[in-house]
CSV table of C-alpha atoms in Angstrom, one decimal:
chain,number,residue,atom,x,y,z
A,1,MET,CA,107.4,145.5,-36.3
A,2,SER,CA,105.8,143.8,-38.9
A,3,SER,CA,103.6,140.6,-38.0
A,4,PHE,CA,106.4,138.5,-39.5
A,5,GLU,CA,108.9,140.1,-36.8
A,6,ASP,CA,106.3,139.4,-34.3
A,7,ALA,CA,105.2,136.2,-34.7
A,8,ASP,CA,106.1,133.3,-32.4
A,9,THR,CA,109.1,131.0,-33.4
A,10,GLU,CA,107.9,128.3,-35.6
A,11,GLU,CA,108.7,125.0,-33.6
A,12,THR,CA,109.5,122.0,-35.7
A,13,VAL,CA,107.7,118.9,-35.3
A,14,THR,CA,108.6,115.2,-34.7
A,15,SER,CA,107.9,113.2,-37.6
A,16,LEU,CA,106.8,109.5,-38.0
A,17,GLN,CA,107.6,108.3,-41.4
A,18,MET,CA,105.6,105.1,-41.9
A,19,THR,CA,106.9,102.9,-45.2
A,20,LEU,CA,103.9,99.8,-45.6
A,21,TYR,CA,104.3,96.6,-47.2
A,22,HIS,CA,101.7,93.9,-47.6
A,23,PRO,CA,102.0,91.2,-50.7
A,24,ARG,CA,98.3,91.5,-51.2
A,25,HIS,CA,98.1,95.5,-51.5
A,26,GLN,CA,98.2,95.9,-55.3
A,27,ARG,CA,95.5,93.1,-55.7
A,28,SER,CA,93.2,93.9,-53.1
A,29,GLY,CA,93.9,97.5,-51.9
A,30,ILE,CA,94.8,96.6,-48.5
A,31,PHE,CA,95.9,100.1,-47.8
A,32,GLN,CA,93.3,102.1,-50.0
A,33,SER,CA,92.1,104.1,-47.4
A,34,ILE,CA,95.7,105.4,-46.6
A,35,LYS,CA,96.6,108.6,-48.2
A,36,PHE,CA,100.4,108.1,-49.1
A,37,CYS,CA,103.2,110.9,-48.6
A,38,ASN,CA,100.1,113.3,-46.9
A,39,ARG,CA,101.7,114.7,-44.0
A,40,GLU,CA,99.0,114.7,-41.3
A,41,THR,CA,99.4,116.7,-37.9
A,42,LEU,CA,98.0,115.1,-34.9
A,43,PRO,CA,97.7,116.3,-31.4
A,44,THR,CA,100.3,114.6,-28.8
A,45,SER,CA,97.4,113.7,-27.0
A,46,GLU,CA,95.9,111.5,-29.1
A,47,VAL,CA,96.2,107.5,-29.1
A,48,VAL,CA,96.4,106.5,-32.7
A,49,LYS,CA,94.9,103.5,-33.6
A,50,PHE,CA,95.6,101.0,-36.7
A,51,GLY,CA,93.1,98.1,-37.8
A,52,ARG,CA,89.8,97.4,-39.5
A,53,ASN,CA,87.5,99.4,-37.4
A,54,ASN,CA,86.9,102.8,-38.9
A,55,SER,CA,85.1,104.4,-36.1
A,56,THR,CA,87.8,103.7,-33.6
A,57,CYS,CA,91.0,103.7,-35.6
A,58,ARG,CA,92.3,106.7,-37.5
A,59,TYR,CA,94.2,104.3,-39.9
A,60,THR,CA,92.4,101.3,-41.4
A,61,PHE,CA,93.2,98.3,-43.7
A,62,GLN,CA,90.9,96.8,-45.8
A,63,ASP,CA,91.7,93.2,-44.5
A,64,LYS,CA,89.2,90.8,-42.7
A,65,GLN,CA,92.1,89.1,-41.2
A,66,VAL,CA,93.1,92.3,-39.0
A,67,SER,CA,91.9,93.0,-35.7
A,68,ARG,CA,89.1,95.6,-35.2
A,69,VAL,CA,92.0,97.6,-33.1
A,70,GLN,CA,95.2,95.9,-34.2
A,71,PHE,CA,97.7,98.3,-32.5
A,72,SER,CA,98.1,101.9,-30.8
A,73,LEU,CA,100.7,104.2,-30.9
A,74,GLN,CA,100.9,107.3,-28.3
A,75,VAL,CA,103.6,109.8,-27.3
A,76,PHE,CA,105.4,110.3,-24.3
A,77,LYS,CA,108.4,112.2,-23.1
A,78,LYS,CA,111.4,110.2,-21.8
A,79,PHE,CA,112.6,111.4,-18.6
A,80,ASP,CA,115.7,112.2,-19.6
A,81,SER,CA,114.7,113.8,-23.1
A,82,SER,CA,113.2,116.8,-24.2
A,83,VAL,CA,111.6,115.5,-27.4
A,84,VAL,CA,109.0,112.9,-27.7
A,85,SER,CA,109.0,109.4,-28.3
A,86,PHE,CA,106.4,106.9,-29.3
A,87,GLU,CA,105.1,103.8,-27.3
A,88,ILE,CA,103.6,100.9,-29.3
A,89,LYS,CA,100.8,98.3,-27.5
A,90,ASN,CA,99.6,95.3,-29.4
A,91,MET,CA,95.8,95.5,-29.0
A,92,SER,CA,94.6,92.2,-30.8
A,93,LYS,CA,94.0,88.9,-29.0
A,94,LYS,CA,94.6,86.9,-32.2
A,95,THR,CA,97.7,88.0,-33.4
A,96,ASN,CA,101.2,89.0,-32.1
A,97,LEU,CA,103.1,91.9,-33.1
A,98,LEU,CA,107.0,92.1,-33.5
A,99,VAL,CA,109.0,95.2,-33.2
A,100,ASP,CA,112.7,93.9,-34.7
A,101,ASP,CA,112.8,91.0,-33.0
A,102,LYS,CA,110.6,91.5,-30.0
A,103,GLU,CA,107.3,89.7,-29.7
A,104,LEU,CA,104.0,91.5,-28.2
A,105,GLY,CA,101.3,89.5,-27.2
A,106,TYR,CA,97.7,91.1,-26.4
A,107,LEU,CA,98.3,94.3,-24.2
A,108,ASN,CA,101.8,94.5,-24.5
A,109,LYS,CA,103.9,97.5,-25.2
A,110,MET,CA,107.2,98.8,-25.8
A,111,ASP,CA,108.8,102.2,-26.3
A,112,LEU,CA,109.3,102.3,-29.8
A,113,PRO,CA,112.8,102.3,-31.3
A,114,ASP,CA,113.8,105.7,-33.6
A,115,LYS,CA,113.9,103.2,-36.7
A,116,CYS,CA,112.5,99.8,-36.3
A,117,LEU,CA,110.4,97.0,-38.4
A,118,ILE,CA,106.9,96.4,-37.0
A,119,ARG,CA,105.3,93.2,-38.2
A,120,PHE,CA,102.2,91.0,-37.9
A,121,GLY,CA,100.9,88.3,-40.3
A,122,ASP,CA,102.0,89.5,-43.8
A,123,TYR,CA,102.2,93.1,-42.9
A,124,GLN,CA,105.5,94.7,-42.8
A,125,PHE,CA,105.8,98.6,-41.5
A,126,LEU,CA,109.3,100.5,-41.6
A,127,VAL,CA,109.0,103.1,-38.9
A,128,GLU,CA,111.5,106.3,-38.9
A,129,LYS,CA,111.4,108.6,-36.5
A,130,GLU,CA,112.5,112.4,-37.1
A,131,ASP,CA,112.9,114.8,-33.9
A,132,GLY,CA,111.3,117.8,-33.7
A,133,GLU,CA,110.8,120.5,-31.1
A,134,SER,CA,107.2,120.5,-30.4
A,135,LEU,CA,105.3,118.6,-27.2
A,136,GLU,CA,101.8,119.6,-28.7
A,137,PHE,CA,102.0,118.2,-32.1
A,138,PHE,CA,103.7,115.5,-34.3
A,139,GLU,CA,103.5,114.5,-38.1
A,140,ILE,CA,102.7,111.1,-39.5
A,141,GLN,CA,103.7,110.2,-43.2
A,142,PHE,CA,102.8,107.2,-44.8
A,143,PHE,CA,104.9,105.6,-48.1
A,144,LEU,CA,104.4,102.7,-50.1
A,145,SER,CA,106.7,99.8,-50.8
A,146,ILE,CA,106.2,97.5,-53.7
A,147,ARG,CA,109.1,95.1,-52.4
A,148,PRO,CA,108.9,93.3,-49.1
A,149,LEU,CA,111.0,95.1,-46.0
A,150,LEU,CA,112.5,92.1,-44.7
A,151,GLN,CA,115.0,90.4,-46.6
A,152,GLU,CA,116.5,87.0,-45.5
A,153,ASN,CA,115.3,87.7,-42.2
A,154,LYS,CA,117.5,91.0,-42.1
A,155,TRP,CA,115.6,94.5,-42.8
A,156,LEU,CA,117.6,97.0,-44.6
A,157,PRO,CA,119.0,100.0,-43.2
A,158,GLN,CA,119.3,102.3,-46.1
A,159,LYS,CA,117.2,105.0,-47.4
A,160,PRO,CA,115.4,104.1,-50.5
A,161,THR,CA,117.2,106.1,-53.7
A,162,PRO,CA,113.6,107.4,-55.8
A,163,GLU,CA,116.0,108.3,-58.4
A,164,CYS,CA,117.2,104.9,-59.6
A,165,GLY,CA,113.5,104.3,-60.5
A,166,SER,CA,113.0,101.2,-58.6
A,167,TYR,CA,111.1,102.8,-55.4
A,168,SER,CA,108.9,105.6,-55.8
A,169,PRO,CA,107.4,106.4,-52.1
A,170,CYS,CA,104.6,108.1,-53.2
A,171,SER,CA,102.9,105.8,-55.8
A,172,ILE,CA,102.3,102.4,-56.4
A,173,GLN,CA,104.7,101.0,-59.0
A,174,ASN,CA,104.0,98.1,-61.4
A,175,ASN,CA,107.7,97.2,-61.8
A,176,SER,CA,107.7,93.4,-61.0
A,177,PRO,CA,110.4,92.7,-58.3
A,178,MET,CA,112.5,91.1,-60.8
A,179,GLU,CA,113.4,94.4,-62.3
A,180,VAL,CA,115.0,95.9,-59.0
A,181,GLY,CA,118.0,95.1,-57.2
A,182,GLU,CA,118.6,92.9,-54.5
A,183,ASN,CA,119.5,95.6,-51.9
A,184,GLU,CA,116.4,98.1,-52.7
A,185,TRP,CA,113.1,97.8,-51.4
B,1,MET,CA,72.5,70.8,-18.0
B,2,SER,CA,71.3,73.7,-16.5
B,3,SER,CA,72.1,77.2,-17.8
B,4,PHE,CA,73.8,77.6,-14.3
B,5,GLU,CA,76.2,74.7,-15.2
B,6,ASP,CA,76.7,75.3,-19.0
B,7,ALA,CA,77.7,78.8,-18.2
B,8,ASP,CA,81.0,80.5,-19.2
B,9,THR,CA,83.3,80.2,-15.7
B,10,GLU,CA,83.1,83.7,-14.6
B,11,GLU,CA,86.5,85.7,-14.5
B,12,THR,CA,87.4,87.9,-11.4
B,13,VAL,CA,88.6,91.5,-12.8
B,14,THR,CA,91.6,93.5,-11.6
B,15,SER,CA,90.3,96.5,-9.4
B,16,LEU,CA,92.2,99.8,-8.8
B,17,GLN,CA,90.7,101.4,-5.7
B,18,MET,CA,91.3,105.2,-5.5
B,19,THR,CA,91.1,107.0,-2.3
B,20,LEU,CA,91.0,110.5,-2.9
B,21,TYR,CA,91.9,113.6,-0.6
B,22,HIS,CA,91.8,117.5,-1.1
B,23,PRO,CA,91.9,119.9,1.7
B,24,ARG,CA,89.0,121.9,-0.1
B,25,HIS,CA,86.8,119.2,-1.2
B,26,GLN,CA,84.2,119.6,2.1
B,27,ARG,CA,84.0,123.3,1.3
B,28,SER,CA,84.1,123.6,-2.1
B,29,GLY,CA,82.9,120.1,-3.4
B,30,ILE,CA,86.2,119.5,-5.5
B,31,PHE,CA,84.9,115.6,-6.3
B,32,GLN,CA,81.4,116.1,-6.4
B,33,SER,CA,81.1,114.4,-9.9
B,34,ILE,CA,82.6,111.5,-8.8
B,35,LYS,CA,80.6,108.4,-7.5
B,36,PHE,CA,82.2,106.9,-4.5
B,37,CYS,CA,82.0,103.5,-3.5
B,38,ASN,CA,80.4,102.6,-7.1
B,39,ARG,CA,82.3,100.2,-8.6
B,40,GLU,CA,82.7,100.7,-12.3
B,41,THR,CA,83.6,98.5,-15.2
B,42,LEU,CA,85.5,99.7,-18.1
B,43,PRO,CA,87.3,97.6,-21.0
B,44,THR,CA,90.7,97.5,-20.9
B,45,SER,CA,90.9,99.4,-24.2
B,46,GLU,CA,90.0,102.6,-22.5
B,47,VAL,CA,92.4,105.6,-21.9
B,48,VAL,CA,91.1,106.9,-18.4
B,49,LYS,CA,91.5,110.5,-18.4
B,50,PHE,CA,91.0,112.7,-15.0
B,51,GLY,CA,91.1,116.3,-15.1
B,52,ARG,CA,88.6,119.3,-15.6
B,53,ASN,CA,87.2,119.0,-19.0
B,54,ASN,CA,84.1,116.5,-18.9
B,55,SER,CA,83.9,116.0,-22.8
B,56,THR,CA,87.5,114.4,-22.7
B,57,CYS,CA,87.6,113.3,-18.9
B,58,ARG,CA,86.2,110.3,-17.5
B,59,TYR,CA,86.7,111.6,-13.8
B,60,THR,CA,86.4,115.3,-13.2
B,61,PHE,CA,87.7,117.7,-10.5
B,62,GLN,CA,85.4,120.8,-9.9
B,63,ASP,CA,88.7,123.0,-9.5
B,64,LYS,CA,90.0,125.7,-11.9
B,65,GLN,CA,93.6,125.0,-10.7
B,66,VAL,CA,93.3,121.3,-12.5
B,67,SER,CA,94.4,121.0,-16.1
B,68,ARG,CA,91.7,120.0,-18.8
B,69,VAL,CA,93.4,117.0,-18.6
B,70,GLN,CA,95.5,116.0,-15.8
B,71,PHE,CA,96.6,112.4,-15.9
B,72,SER,CA,95.8,109.3,-17.9
B,73,LEU,CA,95.5,105.9,-16.6
B,74,GLN,CA,95.9,102.7,-19.1
B,75,VAL,CA,96.1,99.3,-18.9
B,76,PHE,CA,98.8,97.4,-20.4
B,77,LYS,CA,100.2,93.8,-19.3
B,78,LYS,CA,104.0,93.3,-18.6
B,79,PHE,CA,105.4,90.5,-20.5
B,80,ASP,CA,106.3,88.2,-17.7
B,81,SER,CA,102.4,88.8,-16.3
B,82,SER,CA,99.3,87.0,-16.9
B,83,VAL,CA,97.2,90.3,-15.1
B,84,VAL,CA,97.3,93.6,-16.1
B,85,SER,CA,98.8,96.7,-14.9
B,86,PHE,CA,98.4,100.1,-15.2
B,87,GLU,CA,100.8,102.9,-16.7
B,88,ILE,CA,100.1,106.8,-15.5
B,89,LYS,CA,101.3,109.8,-17.8
B,90,ASN,CA,101.1,113.3,-16.5
B,91,MET,CA,99.3,115.3,-19.4
B,92,SER,CA,99.6,118.7,-17.5
B,93,LYS,CA,101.9,121.4,-19.0
B,94,LYS,CA,101.4,123.0,-15.8
B,95,THR,CA,101.8,120.9,-12.9
B,96,ASN,CA,104.1,118.5,-12.3
B,97,LEU,CA,102.6,114.7,-10.7
B,98,LEU,CA,104.4,112.8,-8.3
B,99,VAL,CA,103.9,108.7,-8.1
B,100,ASP,CA,105.4,108.4,-4.7
B,101,ASP,CA,108.7,110.0,-5.0
B,102,LYS,CA,109.1,110.0,-8.5
B,103,GLU,CA,108.2,113.4,-10.5
B,104,LEU,CA,106.8,113.5,-13.9
B,105,GLY,CA,106.7,116.3,-16.2
B,106,TYR,CA,104.6,116.9,-19.1
B,107,LEU,CA,104.2,113.5,-20.8
B,108,ASN,CA,106.4,111.6,-18.8
B,109,LYS,CA,104.6,108.0,-18.2
B,110,MET,CA,105.4,105.6,-15.7
B,111,ASP,CA,104.5,101.8,-14.7
B,112,LEU,CA,102.1,102.3,-11.9
B,113,PRO,CA,102.9,100.4,-8.8
B,114,ASP,CA,100.4,98.2,-7.3
B,115,LYS,CA,100.2,100.4,-4.1
B,116,CYS,CA,101.4,103.9,-4.6
B,117,LEU,CA,100.3,107.6,-3.8
B,118,ILE,CA,99.8,109.9,-6.6
B,119,ARG,CA,99.8,113.6,-5.8
B,120,PHE,CA,99.5,117.2,-8.0
B,121,GLY,CA,98.9,120.4,-6.2
B,122,ASP,CA,96.9,119.8,-3.2
B,123,TYR,CA,95.3,116.5,-4.3
B,124,GLN,CA,96.7,113.3,-2.8
B,125,PHE,CA,95.3,110.0,-4.4
B,126,LEU,CA,96.2,106.5,-2.8
B,127,VAL,CA,95.9,103.8,-5.3
B,128,GLU,CA,95.5,100.2,-4.5
B,129,LYS,CA,95.5,97.3,-7.0
B,130,GLU,CA,93.8,94.0,-6.8
B,131,ASP,CA,94.5,91.5,-9.7
B,132,GLY,CA,91.9,89.4,-11.6
B,133,GLU,CA,91.8,87.6,-14.1
B,134,SER,CA,90.1,89.1,-16.9
B,135,LEU,CA,92.4,90.8,-19.8
B,136,GLU,CA,89.2,92.6,-21.5
B,137,PHE,CA,87.7,94.4,-18.2
B,138,PHE,CA,88.9,96.2,-15.0
B,139,GLU,CA,86.9,98.2,-12.0
B,140,ILE,CA,87.8,101.4,-10.7
B,141,GLN,CA,86.0,102.2,-7.3
B,142,PHE,CA,86.9,105.6,-5.6
B,143,PHE,CA,86.6,106.1,-1.8
B,144,LEU,CA,86.8,109.7,0.3
B,145,SER,CA,89.3,110.3,2.8
B,146,ILE,CA,89.0,113.7,5.4
B,147,ARG,CA,92.4,113.3,6.6
B,148,PRO,CA,95.7,113.9,4.3
B,149,LEU,CA,97.0,110.4,3.2
B,150,LEU,CA,100.7,112.0,3.4
B,151,GLN,CA,101.9,112.6,7.2
B,152,GLU,CA,105.2,113.7,7.5
B,153,ASN,CA,106.2,112.8,3.9
B,154,LYS,CA,105.1,109.4,4.6
B,155,TRP,CA,102.1,107.7,3.3
B,156,LEU,CA,100.8,105.2,5.7
B,157,PRO,CA,100.4,101.5,4.3
B,158,GLN,CA,97.7,100.5,6.8
B,159,LYS,CA,94.0,100.0,5.5
B,160,PRO,CA,91.8,102.1,6.9
B,161,THR,CA,89.6,100.6,9.5
B,162,PRO,CA,85.8,101.9,9.1
B,163,GLU,CA,84.7,100.1,12.2
B,164,CYS,CA,86.5,102.6,14.6
B,165,GLY,CA,84.5,105.5,13.3
B,166,SER,CA,87.0,107.4,12.4
B,167,TYR,CA,87.0,106.8,8.7
B,168,SER,CA,84.1,106.1,6.4
B,169,PRO,CA,85.1,105.3,3.0
B,170,CYS,CA,81.7,105.7,1.4
B,171,SER,CA,80.7,109.0,2.8
B,172,ILE,CA,81.8,112.5,3.9
B,173,GLN,CA,82.5,112.7,7.6
B,174,ASN,CA,82.1,115.7,9.7
B,175,ASN,CA,84.7,114.3,12.2
B,176,SER,CA,87.2,117.1,12.9
B,177,PRO,CA,90.7,116.0,12.3
B,178,MET,CA,91.6,116.5,16.0
B,179,GLU,CA,89.3,113.5,16.8
B,180,VAL,CA,90.7,110.7,15.3
B,181,GLY,CA,94.0,109.4,15.9
B,182,GLU,CA,97.4,110.2,14.5
B,183,ASN,CA,97.7,106.9,12.5
B,184,GLU,CA,94.2,107.0,10.9
B,185,TRP,CA,93.4,108.7,7.8
């Protein structure tokens, strides 16, 4: 048998895609330490922290209004499921966190829906989960939006369409908001 | 005003008391790295890990049958509560964890009842929570039991009575199990 035939069956990994928006990013580079489009593989044992302190947080925001640790994400497995899920916990004493319409105070936690909008201050993060088989690893990938993800108190469930030129998930675009359609990010 | 009068009001902290039992502890010193009776104060941001690996776990067991990380405990706050609670997650691929009668597989999690019995393999841990005010810190304190905590598939809700001489939470006793009453640990 060749090494190809003898190798373990490759497992797919659960992927968390996060599309980030902040109105001051282009002016102040709030997300400058985030590598957009890069798929990062992490062990399911890791509690992934987001905030201002780069010694405790894996993903940091260049913004003094952000708490040292703003929130954390971690993997767990539901009792009735074969795939992993995510839990979110608000670690900020100062700012409440919104997950869709649910408001989380300091140390409040909840299971993250497969698709949801996380908000705190002017930050808007659209989170989309794609299930994989692995219980050992998961992937996280960031995209950038130059348009608010929340419009008229409703976030849009459609996928962005990069070919229309109004949204490119892997780069910062210079299009002014007026140049893109009302239903695109 | 004196510094006493001027000082911040002291906050009480939530305390987690864990009474540990393993049938081979006295012979093989399974809990030798645990400081019994010592109250340890930890920040509520810490995920407290229990297992065999002393570089990742705060509390370790000297037992090759234990997983590198067996389970983790972490603080959160319920939406309707002013005090902190605890969540437990089974981090062992090999061994299921029982919290009272609820069985947790790998990566399963649950909110820890205020009083419960945690079991895996031959390990039995009675956990008792006492509420405090602080949202920043909590305390953890270990006691040792030389008697099984689970008898006839029921764990006993009574507090141990140290004055009877059959149970001393802060030391290993040499009494044989035959010398103590049926309803004592």
